[in-house]
XYZ file of C-alpha atoms in Angstrom:
761
model
C 89.937 -20.867 43.316
C 86.247 -19.879 43.276
C 83.197 -22.136 44.480
C 80.293 -21.246 42.145
C 76.761 -22.335 44.154
C 73.801 -23.709 42.172
C 71.902 -20.567 43.318
C 73.123 -17.118 42.540
C 71.527 -13.760 43.546
C 72.166 -10.718 41.487
C 74.129 -7.881 42.997
C 73.585 -4.783 40.467
C 75.908 -1.941 40.566
C 73.016 0.684 41.689
C 71.046 -1.590 44.110
C 69.507 -5.065 44.379
C 66.549 -6.777 42.776
C 65.931 -10.016 44.060
C 64.394 -12.743 41.970
C 65.394 -16.463 40.143
C 67.512 -16.634 37.030
C 67.183 -19.434 34.545
C 69.389 -20.166 31.162
C 67.926 -21.274 28.126
C 70.699 -22.507 25.600
C 71.005 -24.630 22.676
C 72.980 -28.140 23.350
C 73.253 -28.529 19.401
C 76.712 -27.724 18.295
C 78.408 -30.469 20.945
C 82.318 -30.288 21.249
C 83.531 -32.810 23.486
C 82.250 -36.076 25.187
C 83.295 -38.514 28.048
C 82.548 -41.812 29.062
C 81.485 -42.501 32.747
C 80.352 -45.919 32.665
C 78.714 -48.449 30.592
C 75.348 -46.232 31.185
C 76.526 -42.587 31.130
C 77.805 -40.432 28.770
C 78.592 -36.558 29.417
C 78.752 -34.276 26.462
C 80.139 -30.533 26.328
C 78.391 -28.114 24.317
C 78.215 -24.219 23.568
C 75.279 -24.055 25.328
C 76.347 -25.868 28.130
C 77.076 -29.520 29.492
C 74.199 -32.606 29.543
C 74.637 -36.109 30.917
C 72.992 -39.116 28.619
C 71.794 -42.435 30.625
C 72.190 -44.735 27.757
C 69.914 -47.226 30.088
C 66.946 -45.079 29.709
C 67.802 -42.357 26.791
C 67.050 -39.636 29.359
C 68.868 -36.112 29.698
C 69.857 -34.061 32.256
C 71.224 -30.265 31.343
C 73.325 -27.826 33.017
C 74.126 -24.090 32.242
C 75.646 -21.153 34.175
C 72.259 -21.420 36.283
C 72.990 -24.669 37.385
C 76.121 -23.986 38.709
C 78.693 -24.079 35.588
C 81.315 -20.964 35.625
C 80.346 -20.699 31.819
C 78.539 -22.360 29.309
C 80.955 -22.567 25.962
C 81.909 -25.885 27.371
C 85.237 -26.906 24.899
C 86.624 -29.991 26.722
C 85.133 -32.890 29.107
C 87.063 -35.664 30.958
C 85.728 -38.423 33.632
C 87.918 -38.600 36.513
C 87.657 -42.134 37.593
C 89.960 -41.389 40.312
C 87.767 -38.704 42.077
C 84.517 -39.831 40.650
C 83.994 -36.534 39.083
C 84.201 -34.652 35.859
C 86.700 -32.337 34.920
C 85.478 -29.351 32.363
C 87.525 -26.992 30.287
C 85.757 -23.690 28.684
C 86.149 -21.577 25.861
C 87.003 -18.704 27.823
C 89.982 -20.482 29.805
C 87.700 -21.118 33.138
C 88.792 -25.194 34.295
C 86.094 -26.638 36.451
C 85.583 -29.939 38.593
C 81.831 -30.728 38.050
C 81.168 -33.320 40.981
C 78.406 -35.697 39.401
C 76.810 -36.719 42.668
C 75.951 -33.471 44.382
C 76.002 -31.671 40.521
C 78.186 -28.718 42.286
C 81.013 -27.149 39.970
C 84.204 -25.786 41.719
C 85.894 -23.278 39.411
C 89.447 -22.117 38.760
C 90.077 -19.245 36.743
C 93.972 -19.006 36.163
C 93.846 -19.618 32.315
C 91.264 -17.285 31.577
C 93.021 -14.484 33.309
C 96.340 -14.883 31.488
C 96.819 -11.583 29.010
C 99.957 -13.049 26.891
C 97.764 -14.943 24.432
C 94.100 -13.774 22.657
C 92.299 -17.079 22.979
C 92.524 -19.362 26.350
C 90.011 -22.158 25.287
C 90.816 -25.163 26.782
C 90.532 -28.302 23.878
C 91.677 -31.559 25.839
C 91.949 -32.691 29.607
C 94.212 -36.059 30.706
C 95.101 -37.216 33.979
C 98.332 -38.598 34.257
C 99.760 -39.659 37.899
C 98.422 -36.991 40.148
C 98.712 -34.309 37.126
C 96.048 -33.225 35.182
C 97.305 -31.973 31.712
C 95.289 -29.200 30.260
C 95.356 -28.556 26.347
C 95.070 -24.750 25.727
C 95.199 -22.506 22.664
C 98.223 -21.596 23.621
C 99.969 -24.948 24.675
C 99.741 -27.064 27.511
C 99.213 -26.106 31.312
C 99.618 -28.610 34.232
C 97.002 -28.347 37.547
C 97.751 -30.307 40.660
C 94.085 -31.701 41.657
C 95.135 -32.591 45.258
C 96.349 -28.565 45.851
C 93.845 -27.476 43.912
C 96.411 -24.994 41.763
C 98.283 -24.822 38.505
C 101.746 -25.675 38.573
C 103.453 -24.220 35.161
C 102.291 -24.096 31.656
C 104.278 -24.912 28.510
C 104.326 -22.712 25.185
C 106.934 -23.875 22.947
C 107.381 -27.127 21.361
C 110.780 -27.589 19.516
C 110.472 -25.445 16.356
C 107.080 -24.958 16.515
C 105.929 -20.969 16.934
C 105.334 -19.891 20.742
C 101.712 -20.213 21.743
C 100.785 -22.927 19.316
C 97.616 -24.018 20.054
C 97.352 -27.886 20.987
C 94.323 -30.070 20.429
C 95.387 -33.419 22.296
C 97.348 -34.788 24.243
C 98.589 -38.301 24.945
C 100.986 -40.619 26.823
C 102.909 -44.011 25.726
C 105.205 -45.640 28.725
C 107.971 -43.208 27.677
C 106.886 -39.815 26.083
C 104.321 -37.061 25.998
C 102.780 -36.257 22.786
C 101.032 -33.461 21.614
C 98.692 -33.060 18.504
C 98.585 -29.001 17.336
C 98.250 -27.443 13.933
C 101.751 -27.168 12.974
C 101.884 -31.087 13.739
C 103.324 -33.232 16.477
C 105.449 -32.768 19.125
C 106.854 -35.430 21.542
C 108.712 -35.102 24.816
C 110.213 -37.752 27.479
C 108.822 -38.336 30.076
C 111.967 -37.828 31.917
C 112.838 -34.737 31.021
C 113.611 -32.218 34.239
C 112.404 -28.840 32.360
C 109.584 -29.283 29.719
C 109.578 -25.663 29.915
C 112.788 -25.784 27.321
C 111.852 -25.853 23.529
C 115.223 -28.019 23.046
C 113.263 -30.741 25.303
C 110.286 -31.012 22.239
C 111.082 -32.741 19.580
C 108.877 -32.202 16.206
C 107.560 -35.240 14.206
C 107.704 -34.716 10.405
C 104.591 -35.054 8.099
C 102.173 -34.378 10.798
C 100.829 -30.664 9.619
C 97.553 -30.290 10.900
C 97.359 -33.105 13.452
C 93.934 -33.337 14.992
C 93.907 -36.628 16.872
C 96.250 -39.011 18.918
C 95.612 -42.745 19.633
C 97.551 -44.751 22.068
C 97.038 -48.593 21.128
C 99.471 -51.342 22.580
C 101.776 -48.446 23.473
C 102.047 -47.531 19.826
C 101.005 -44.207 18.773
C 98.647 -43.323 15.829
C 97.915 -39.786 14.496
C 95.434 -38.342 12.254
C 94.725 -35.080 10.447
C 95.255 -32.874 7.413
C 97.830 -35.438 6.467
C 95.716 -38.435 6.335
C 96.352 -41.596 9.269
C 100.131 -42.246 10.439
C 102.098 -44.892 12.641
C 104.780 -42.434 14.875
C 107.861 -44.114 15.410
C 110.484 -41.813 16.972
C 110.500 -38.691 15.425
C 109.223 -40.000 11.987
C 105.566 -40.656 10.660
C 104.719 -43.594 8.969
C 101.493 -43.522 6.715
C 98.716 -45.959 6.810
C 96.365 -44.241 4.692
C 95.868 -40.578 3.015
C 93.241 -38.019 2.925
C 92.301 -36.178 6.169
C 91.213 -37.808 8.872
C 89.068 -36.542 12.161
C 89.193 -38.741 14.892
C 91.046 -42.415 15.933
C 88.917 -44.641 17.950
C 89.823 -48.480 19.365
C 87.342 -50.561 17.515
C 85.269 -52.634 20.340
C 84.369 -55.367 17.985
C 87.784 -56.457 16.994
C 90.323 -55.016 20.002
C 93.193 -57.324 18.980
C 94.330 -55.970 15.869
C 92.022 -53.150 14.560
C 90.911 -49.253 15.451
C 88.588 -46.839 13.563
C 89.582 -44.237 11.363
C 86.968 -41.287 11.092
C 86.692 -39.373 7.686
C 84.374 -37.030 6.334
C 83.220 -39.855 3.859
C 82.975 -42.697 6.541
C 84.254 -44.421 9.361
C 87.155 -47.001 8.063
C 89.281 -49.618 9.891
C 92.851 -49.788 9.614
C 92.697 -52.664 7.349
C 90.214 -50.457 4.938
C 87.055 -52.110 5.501
C 84.277 -49.153 4.899
C 81.018 -47.999 7.079
C 79.130 -45.858 5.463
C 78.660 -42.610 7.794
C 77.757 -38.809 7.680
C 80.166 -37.363 10.757
C 81.237 -34.357 8.683
C 80.481 -32.249 11.617
C 82.463 -34.743 13.972
C 83.861 -33.067 17.306
C 84.973 -35.393 19.631
C 84.218 -39.124 19.860
C 83.921 -41.963 22.256
C 83.473 -45.876 22.041
C 81.489 -47.211 24.779
C 80.511 -51.005 24.611
C 79.944 -51.722 20.396
C 78.659 -47.763 20.288
C 80.685 -45.160 18.971
C 79.228 -41.880 20.409
C 80.157 -38.819 18.423
C 79.808 -35.360 19.949
C 78.632 -33.322 16.669
C 78.584 -29.660 15.717
C 75.001 -29.555 14.154
C 73.226 -32.622 15.421
C 74.525 -32.701 19.300
C 75.146 -36.610 19.868
C 74.815 -39.369 17.587
C 75.441 -43.116 18.035
C 76.826 -45.690 15.638
C 76.150 -49.528 16.391
C 79.833 -51.253 15.296
C 78.420 -54.751 15.236
C 75.642 -53.660 12.745
C 76.773 -50.519 11.222
C 73.858 -48.345 9.593
C 72.796 -44.681 9.360
C 73.961 -43.217 13.087
C 71.368 -42.066 15.419
C 70.668 -38.529 16.372
C 70.059 -37.740 19.700
C 69.643 -33.959 21.153
C 68.430 -32.575 24.566
C 65.277 -30.700 24.905
C 66.542 -26.665 24.445
C 66.196 -24.460 21.566
C 67.690 -24.893 18.007
C 70.025 -21.950 18.463
C 71.619 -19.944 21.455
C 71.458 -17.065 19.103
C 68.548 -15.007 20.428
C 67.810 -11.381 18.418
C 64.197 -11.410 19.203
C 62.189 -12.733 22.284
C 58.490 -12.326 22.558
C 55.504 -13.298 25.526
C 52.433 -14.293 23.785
C 48.749 -13.991 25.691
C 49.341 -17.947 27.113
C 52.796 -16.999 28.869
C 54.728 -19.418 25.783
C 58.063 -17.791 24.655
C 59.107 -17.253 21.440
C 62.942 -16.991 20.512
C 64.064 -15.540 17.088
C 67.777 -16.138 15.681
C 67.448 -13.181 13.667
C 65.405 -9.660 13.116
C 65.872 -10.592 9.347
C 66.136 -13.604 6.890
C 70.124 -12.793 7.054
C 71.783 -14.961 9.339
C 68.569 -16.743 10.651
C 68.785 -20.504 11.391
C 65.479 -20.777 12.846
C 63.232 -19.826 15.862
C 61.803 -21.760 18.709
C 58.775 -21.415 21.390
C 58.868 -22.447 25.093
C 55.741 -24.344 25.963
C 53.863 -23.898 29.577
C 55.543 -27.450 30.316
C 58.981 -26.292 29.468
C 59.656 -28.113 25.999
C 60.742 -26.285 23.318
C 59.034 -26.443 20.059
C 61.468 -25.539 17.252
C 60.825 -24.184 13.900
C 63.255 -24.040 10.570
C 62.268 -23.216 6.892
C 58.695 -23.313 8.373
C 55.769 -22.971 5.466
C 52.150 -23.435 5.249
C 50.996 -24.654 1.889
C 53.243 -22.486 -0.687
C 53.501 -19.949 1.278
C 57.097 -18.090 1.427
C 59.209 -20.373 3.783
C 60.338 -18.096 7.016
C 63.210 -18.952 9.380
C 62.692 -16.208 12.123
C 59.884 -13.638 12.927
C 59.519 -10.058 13.634
C 56.831 -9.999 16.263
C 54.234 -11.779 18.003
C 50.740 -10.926 19.473
C 47.780 -12.951 20.982
C 44.171 -12.257 20.140
C 41.819 -14.361 21.882
C 42.724 -17.852 21.458
C 45.069 -17.147 18.624
C 48.526 -15.542 18.219
C 49.815 -13.941 15.615
C 53.635 -13.695 14.364
C 54.771 -11.337 11.719
C 57.360 -12.223 9.423
C 60.248 -11.236 6.996
C 58.951 -11.841 3.426
C 56.057 -14.335 4.498
C 53.176 -11.796 5.847
C 51.447 -12.886 9.146
C 51.255 -16.530 10.125
C 48.205 -16.895 12.515
C 48.158 -19.818 15.126
C 45.106 -21.408 16.849
C 44.795 -23.295 19.918
C 45.589 -26.262 18.400
C 48.547 -25.042 16.050
C 47.015 -24.933 13.219
C 48.052 -22.463 11.051
C 46.686 -19.599 8.781
C 49.406 -17.654 6.135
C 48.053 -13.999 5.213
C 50.303 -12.614 2.676
C 49.919 -11.086 -1.235
C 48.074 -14.264 -2.329
C 46.000 -15.173 0.681
C 45.142 -11.739 2.234
C 45.576 -7.914 1.694
C 49.076 -7.465 1.967
C 51.555 -5.669 -0.435
C 55.099 -7.115 -0.693
C 57.751 -4.541 -1.685
C 58.638 -3.127 -4.919
C 61.014 -5.229 -6.382
C 58.517 -8.356 -5.043
C 55.108 -8.128 -4.643
C 55.043 -11.398 -3.114
C 57.810 -10.929 -0.409
C 55.430 -9.196 2.621
C 57.399 -8.102 5.252
C 55.439 -6.920 8.367
C 58.348 -5.300 10.928
C 55.919 -5.459 13.879
C 52.324 -5.854 14.759
C 50.449 -4.032 17.764
C 46.756 -3.937 19.359
C 44.252 -1.626 19.437
C 41.708 -3.351 22.249
C 39.016 -0.601 21.748
C 38.895 -1.371 17.769
C 39.806 -5.031 17.917
C 42.467 -4.328 15.358
C 46.143 -5.260 14.900
C 48.112 -2.828 13.475
C 51.565 -3.569 11.040
C 53.671 -1.188 9.317
C 54.866 -2.556 6.094
C 58.369 -2.378 5.146
C 59.894 -0.720 1.810
C 56.591 0.694 0.341
C 55.547 4.665 0.952
C 52.600 4.044 -0.351
C 51.178 1.427 1.959
C 53.094 2.122 5.320
C 50.397 0.722 7.789
C 47.762 -1.822 7.672
C 44.734 -2.273 10.011
C 44.503 -6.430 10.563
C 41.020 -7.804 11.613
C 41.236 -10.872 13.881
C 37.745 -11.327 13.460
C 37.313 -11.093 9.786
C 40.958 -12.556 9.359
C 41.797 -9.995 6.421
C 43.441 -6.268 6.216
C 40.504 -4.069 6.328
C 42.488 -1.025 5.538
C 46.207 0.362 4.038
C 46.770 3.857 3.876
C 47.688 5.289 0.331
C 49.126 8.369 -0.686
C 46.668 11.025 -1.594
C 47.700 13.513 0.849
C 50.905 14.286 2.810
C 49.088 13.192 5.988
C 48.970 9.901 4.843
C 52.333 9.337 4.218
C 55.534 8.438 5.894
C 58.756 10.564 4.635
C 60.345 10.142 1.865
C 63.057 7.315 1.672
C 61.752 5.909 5.206
C 60.591 2.335 5.708
C 58.249 1.743 8.795
C 60.198 -0.551 10.791
C 58.447 -0.949 14.182
C 55.100 -0.216 15.975
C 53.686 0.719 19.027
C 50.015 1.429 20.053
C 49.549 3.816 22.905
C 46.216 3.817 24.891
C 45.135 6.724 23.320
C 45.288 4.289 19.892
C 48.266 6.542 18.296
C 50.523 4.399 16.157
C 54.082 5.352 16.964
C 55.740 3.815 14.053
C 59.897 3.654 14.274
C 61.692 4.786 10.673
C 64.352 3.729 9.226
C 66.081 4.727 5.919
C 66.829 0.818 4.647
C 67.205 -1.390 7.874
C 69.890 0.310 9.547
C 69.688 4.416 9.471
C 67.292 5.678 11.699
C 65.090 8.622 10.680
C 63.112 9.253 13.984
C 59.097 8.257 14.781
C 55.954 8.919 12.668
C 53.110 9.006 14.914
C 49.768 8.281 13.165
C 45.985 8.900 14.328
C 43.365 8.039 12.405
C 41.278 9.729 14.938
C 39.056 6.466 15.276
C 37.450 6.460 11.912
C 38.952 3.668 10.186
C 36.653 4.557 7.143
C 37.869 8.109 6.600
C 41.032 8.983 5.050
C 39.890 13.331 5.342
C 40.976 13.403 9.255
C 43.974 11.234 9.442
C 46.817 12.876 10.585
C 50.668 11.853 10.681
C 53.387 13.678 12.827
C 57.229 13.040 12.442
C 59.425 12.993 15.093
C 63.246 13.839 14.956
C 66.434 15.340 16.622
C 64.793 18.697 15.651
C 63.368 21.370 18.428
C 59.364 21.456 18.215
C 59.783 17.756 16.397
C 60.046 15.925 19.397
C 64.217 16.507 19.838
C 64.975 13.033 20.393
C 68.363 11.960 21.494
C 69.011 10.457 18.134
C 67.170 9.303 15.275
C 67.449 5.839 15.312
C 64.703 4.352 17.716
C 65.136 0.498 18.809
C 61.743 0.408 20.894
C 58.909 1.707 22.366
C 56.726 1.095 25.565
C 54.015 3.092 27.514
C 53.931 3.046 31.383
C 51.729 2.781 33.873
C 50.848 6.580 33.792
C 50.781 7.080 30.310
C 54.001 8.382 29.681
C 55.792 6.890 26.314
C 59.578 5.877 26.452
C 61.762 5.150 23.509
C 64.707 3.014 23.825
C 67.280 5.028 21.300
C 70.764 4.675 19.999
C 71.679 7.394 22.220
C 69.895 6.361 25.569
C 66.294 6.514 27.241
C 63.647 9.434 26.193
C 60.320 10.125 27.100
C 57.154 11.913 26.183
C 54.937 12.655 29.206
C 52.173 11.252 26.767
C 51.027 10.321 23.561
C 48.868 13.532 23.197
C 52.138 15.618 23.658
C 52.696 15.020 19.834
C 50.893 17.906 17.620
C 50.732 19.675 20.923
C 52.365 23.062 19.951
C 51.309 25.406 17.165
C 53.285 26.016 13.883
C 53.953 27.940 10.827
C 50.459 28.219 9.041
C 51.803 26.554 5.655
C 52.360 23.608 7.517
C 49.274 22.110 6.337
C 48.562 20.627 9.986
C 50.301 23.440 11.745
C 50.988 21.534 15.069
C 54.250 20.643 17.082
C 55.703 18.368 19.680
C 57.975 19.379 22.707
C 61.458 18.009 23.075
C 61.861 14.531 24.712
C 63.141 14.327 28.320
C 66.297 12.181 28.414
C 68.308 10.555 31.118
C 71.076 11.745 31.689
C 72.730 8.217 32.990
C 71.707 6.557 29.884
C 72.783 9.338 27.581
C 75.687 6.960 25.999
C 74.297 4.064 26.349
C 72.983 2.022 22.890
C 69.373 0.731 24.457
C 67.994 -2.078 22.318
C 64.512 -2.660 24.125
C 62.439 -1.416 26.714
C 59.907 -3.033 28.842
C 57.666 -1.625 31.913
C 56.946 -3.945 35.094
C 54.278 -4.339 37.255
C 55.686 -1.710 39.378
C 56.105 0.611 36.816
C 59.823 0.305 36.282
C 61.533 0.778 33.057
C 63.477 -2.169 31.931
C 66.098 -1.462 29.625
C 68.347 -4.180 27.244
C 71.512 -2.943 25.757
C 75.068 -4.248 24.624
C 75.809 -3.837 28.212
C 73.285 -5.506 29.973
C 70.202 -4.648 31.599
C 69.274 -1.222 33.187
C 66.444 -0.741 35.439
C 64.755 2.784 35.733
C 62.847 3.654 38.926
C 59.122 4.379 38.723
C 59.157 7.785 38.379
C 61.849 7.749 35.968
C 64.614 9.789 37.140
C 67.307 7.388 38.342
C 68.507 3.866 37.473
C 67.687 1.205 40.352
C 69.845 -1.730 38.835
C 71.806 -2.876 36.382
C 72.732 -6.514 35.739
C 75.870 -7.818 33.806
C 77.434 -11.188 33.261
C 79.648 -9.869 36.161
C 77.256 -9.494 38.732
C 74.318 -11.835 37.964
C 73.748 -14.988 35.987
C 73.055 -13.010 32.337
C 74.251 -14.971 29.715
C 75.880 -12.153 27.832
C 75.882 -8.331 28.159
C 75.155 -8.539 24.379
C 71.135 -7.833 24.973
C 69.286 -7.731 21.879
C 65.647 -7.694 23.004
C 63.798 -8.019 26.323
C 60.191 -9.047 26.840
C 58.354 -9.529 30.201
C 55.176 -11.637 31.559
C 53.347 -9.297 34.210
C 51.397 -13.007 35.126
C 54.872 -14.557 36.677
C 56.880 -11.076 37.040
C 59.685 -12.883 34.575
C 61.591 -10.867 32.143
C 63.347 -12.463 29.407
C 66.611 -11.180 28.012
C 68.014 -12.145 24.221
C 71.048 -12.446 24.115
C 73.654 -13.726 21.388
C 74.887 -16.669 24.140
C 70.787 -17.964 24.928
C 68.043 -16.696 26.504
C 68.230 -15.438 29.990
C 64.884 -15.374 32.052
C 64.787 -13.466 35.489
C 61.742 -14.097 37.873
C 61.135 -11.449 39.876
C 58.119 -10.006 42.312
C 57.068 -7.698 39.399
C 53.808 -9.720 39.048
C 50.495 -8.037 37.894
C 48.236 -6.927 40.964
C 45.280 -9.356 41.336
C 41.579 -7.282 41.691
C 41.170 -8.407 45.148
C 43.198 -10.821 47.392
C 42.076 -14.089 47.890
C 44.433 -16.858 49.124
C 48.169 -16.126 49.083
C 50.564 -18.177 46.913
C 53.890 -18.697 49.019
C 56.854 -20.321 47.018
C 59.537 -21.989 47.882
C 57.284 -23.292 50.645
C 59.162 -25.072 53.182
C 62.117 -21.924 52.886
C 65.283 -22.998 53.589
C 67.477 -20.441 55.743
C 70.108 -19.195 55.127
C 68.793 -18.774 51.565
C 70.277 -16.503 48.261
C 67.082 -16.591 46.988
C 64.096 -14.692 48.839
C 60.709 -16.384 49.119
C 58.171 -14.918 47.016
C 54.051 -14.042 47.863
C 51.842 -13.619 45.103
C 48.380 -12.885 44.746
C 48.148 -9.387 46.130
C 45.946 -6.975 44.954
C 47.978 -3.239 44.168
C 49.537 -1.633 46.894
C 48.865 -4.442 49.582
C 50.950 -4.375 53.048
C 52.437 -7.250 53.959
C 52.830 -8.552 57.521
C 54.892 -11.322 58.352
C 53.955 -13.064 61.704
C 55.145 -15.569 64.098
C 51.978 -18.384 64.438
C 51.578 -16.932 68.173
C 50.789 -13.681 66.261
C 53.663 -11.361 67.172
C 55.335 -9.055 64.206
C 58.419 -10.446 62.681
C 58.455 -8.205 59.714
C 56.290 -5.615 57.983
C 57.010 -5.306 53.895
C 55.624 -1.901 52.690
C 52.976 -1.481 49.840
C 54.101 -2.645 46.101
C 51.923 -1.658 42.898
C 52.832 -5.423 41.977
C 51.159 -8.488 42.750
C 53.795 -9.680 44.591
C 56.478 -9.227 47.175
C 59.637 -11.064 48.122
C 60.687 -11.867 51.649
C 64.498 -12.233 52.701
C 63.614 -14.906 55.516
C 64.892 -11.998 58.271
C 63.110 -10.244 60.808
C 62.978 -6.269 61.580
C 66.588 -6.122 62.960
C 67.756 -8.113 60.163
C 68.571 -11.599 61.460
C 67.616 -14.812 60.146
C 64.416 -16.071 61.720
C 64.593 -19.598 63.507
C 62.758 -22.727 62.187
C 59.137 -22.889 62.664
C 55.348 -22.035 60.849
C 55.025 -18.092 60.197
C 51.757 -16.371 58.771
C 51.943 -13.777 55.526
C 48.900 -11.393 56.284
C 48.014 -9.378 53.568
C 45.917 -5.985 53.494
C 44.635 -3.902 50.690
C 45.272 -0.277 50.270
C 41.911 0.570 51.178
C 41.981 -2.009 54.105
C 38.961 -3.970 52.715
C 40.320 -6.651 51.524
C 42.906 -9.439 52.716
C 44.422 -12.670 52.366
C 46.757 -15.099 54.718
C 49.482 -17.745 53.643
C 51.339 -19.815 55.818
C 55.233 -20.751 55.536
C 57.257 -23.239 57.120
C 60.939 -22.129 57.577
C 63.421 -24.536 58.082
C 66.900 -22.998 59.583
C 69.701 -25.291 58.564
C 72.578 -23.435 60.495
């Protein structure tokens, strides 16, 4: 047994970085549904759990950062005796959700079983003092009063051992289990349900999906159609595959409802036209049929006046798959489901008010429809997204959109289709006010300079000389513009095989090609000595060091000017070489997918093994975040982005978007009023108090209201610090009013904030 609190503080393997986590997942793929009362429904989804109030039409969502032990819910059942919700998860974890306190108690016994590959929970039924749990390997019995599992049944007559159970139902005398192999039954008077011989298999029910008890008679549905079960035999009522069975609230005496891919039928054959082809589970509440749908979340059909079902979905991103995440200049968060069109299901944007805006097959006039983006960049009042095939889309502050491609701009598409403009990344050069974009698949135009002021690409680079080409067979796949104006371009052969980096230096002479320089960085000495030829992301830290995330760890160059700093042989048209990159020993075997630099100059790397945080001096691992020590949604982190104004990091994973808000906030130019939150601060607390609005390297003292020193927190280059509520000796402080006094490094500026502390125990 394990109790999961609502607020979880990460405890990395190497050290601890305090902060607040928030998960963003999609609730579109609904798997289960339960009725609490006439006005409340609960829906389980692959992104978590949500409550829907039918009386007000309002949603409330719950993920792992709201207390769930997992996010992929596969079964829910309301327990009217305990006034709570039993929740089953794909991982095999069983949870009890207190609907009043909104807390979860979790039981991990089934998830730790190693005899079967899948432990997902598919159905939950209370019978007497026992919770019957249908799983992908059989049936498990849980005793709620003792909070423990009693035993499991994995053999049902002649069915194979470990047969998955989809549904459980009880008559007065028998227990029934619907499985892919068919329906099995056992007598409730049996003393040994562990024995396969105690179970009888019912013929003609292969592919069973659902069971319905009506007047103590059993009906089953599945691949075979719909049948009445009598003894160990079945009698067809209707042929044709069916998904679910429901009591007909409009005619409770004689009818029930049969859900098929073509519609909703009554037992007597009356037809209601529906489109519930993505049915997961259903429930009847009053005169409405509620469906948990695999694509549209929650659907409602009025049984008294049947018509097209209504779709209802909580505020959330369209999909839980995040390949790319970016924060724009306004603090909005953009998430893309794929880095290419392949497998893309749309992209989403989180507004400042917390509302998600979803895009699918987005297009403007006759532009190429897009379902993803490659990069996001804000300049002034406009935000630009580069796409895979559609060129650049420009959003203004009112969300009016312009498109720049081969017909409305100066971009050229790939050689096989000049209308298919792939711009894999965007980089901004502040001094020249230009957006630089590498063009995939064209060696003769490998990079463009796009002017936001003129709304056109003002320059592309041809192949008049070796200095203006990227290597033969390589594609420009990514881009980072360093502070000295050089463009570091990630090279790929196709889209997967790494070819190192091409560093382009136009010498700040946009009009002239003659002095342009290209330097290629490879794994070879004097040409960068990269640890791997596949580069996935580039960033520059506060000291001007350039950091690379590669398939074999992290690498860095002391500065961008290191490139081309060694004289080579005279036959090279531009005889300049590059010293080998410095690598990080602890990360040498990690396939790093992204890198950002925070306000404290730490380097944050994403990887298939979670998040790695490198110290400000780049010599040691300061922290690692995984699903084992934090609420990170998945260890498979494909991208990372950072909002320096709020100190929030966003991690794109295959199970959703994880946000982690820290004290790594961009320092203010001066100290004025300090912003303190949460305030009042309740102790003990697993989450720290944050003090924002600091100038760089400011020192903060926590004082009692009488002026006595309680705690001094050392200087940090970031614009915020965190206090754990403890004094200098490590003890929780008492209730009362405290002052946070900040002094800048030069002693010329200061600020004060008031803190109310409430000690609860």
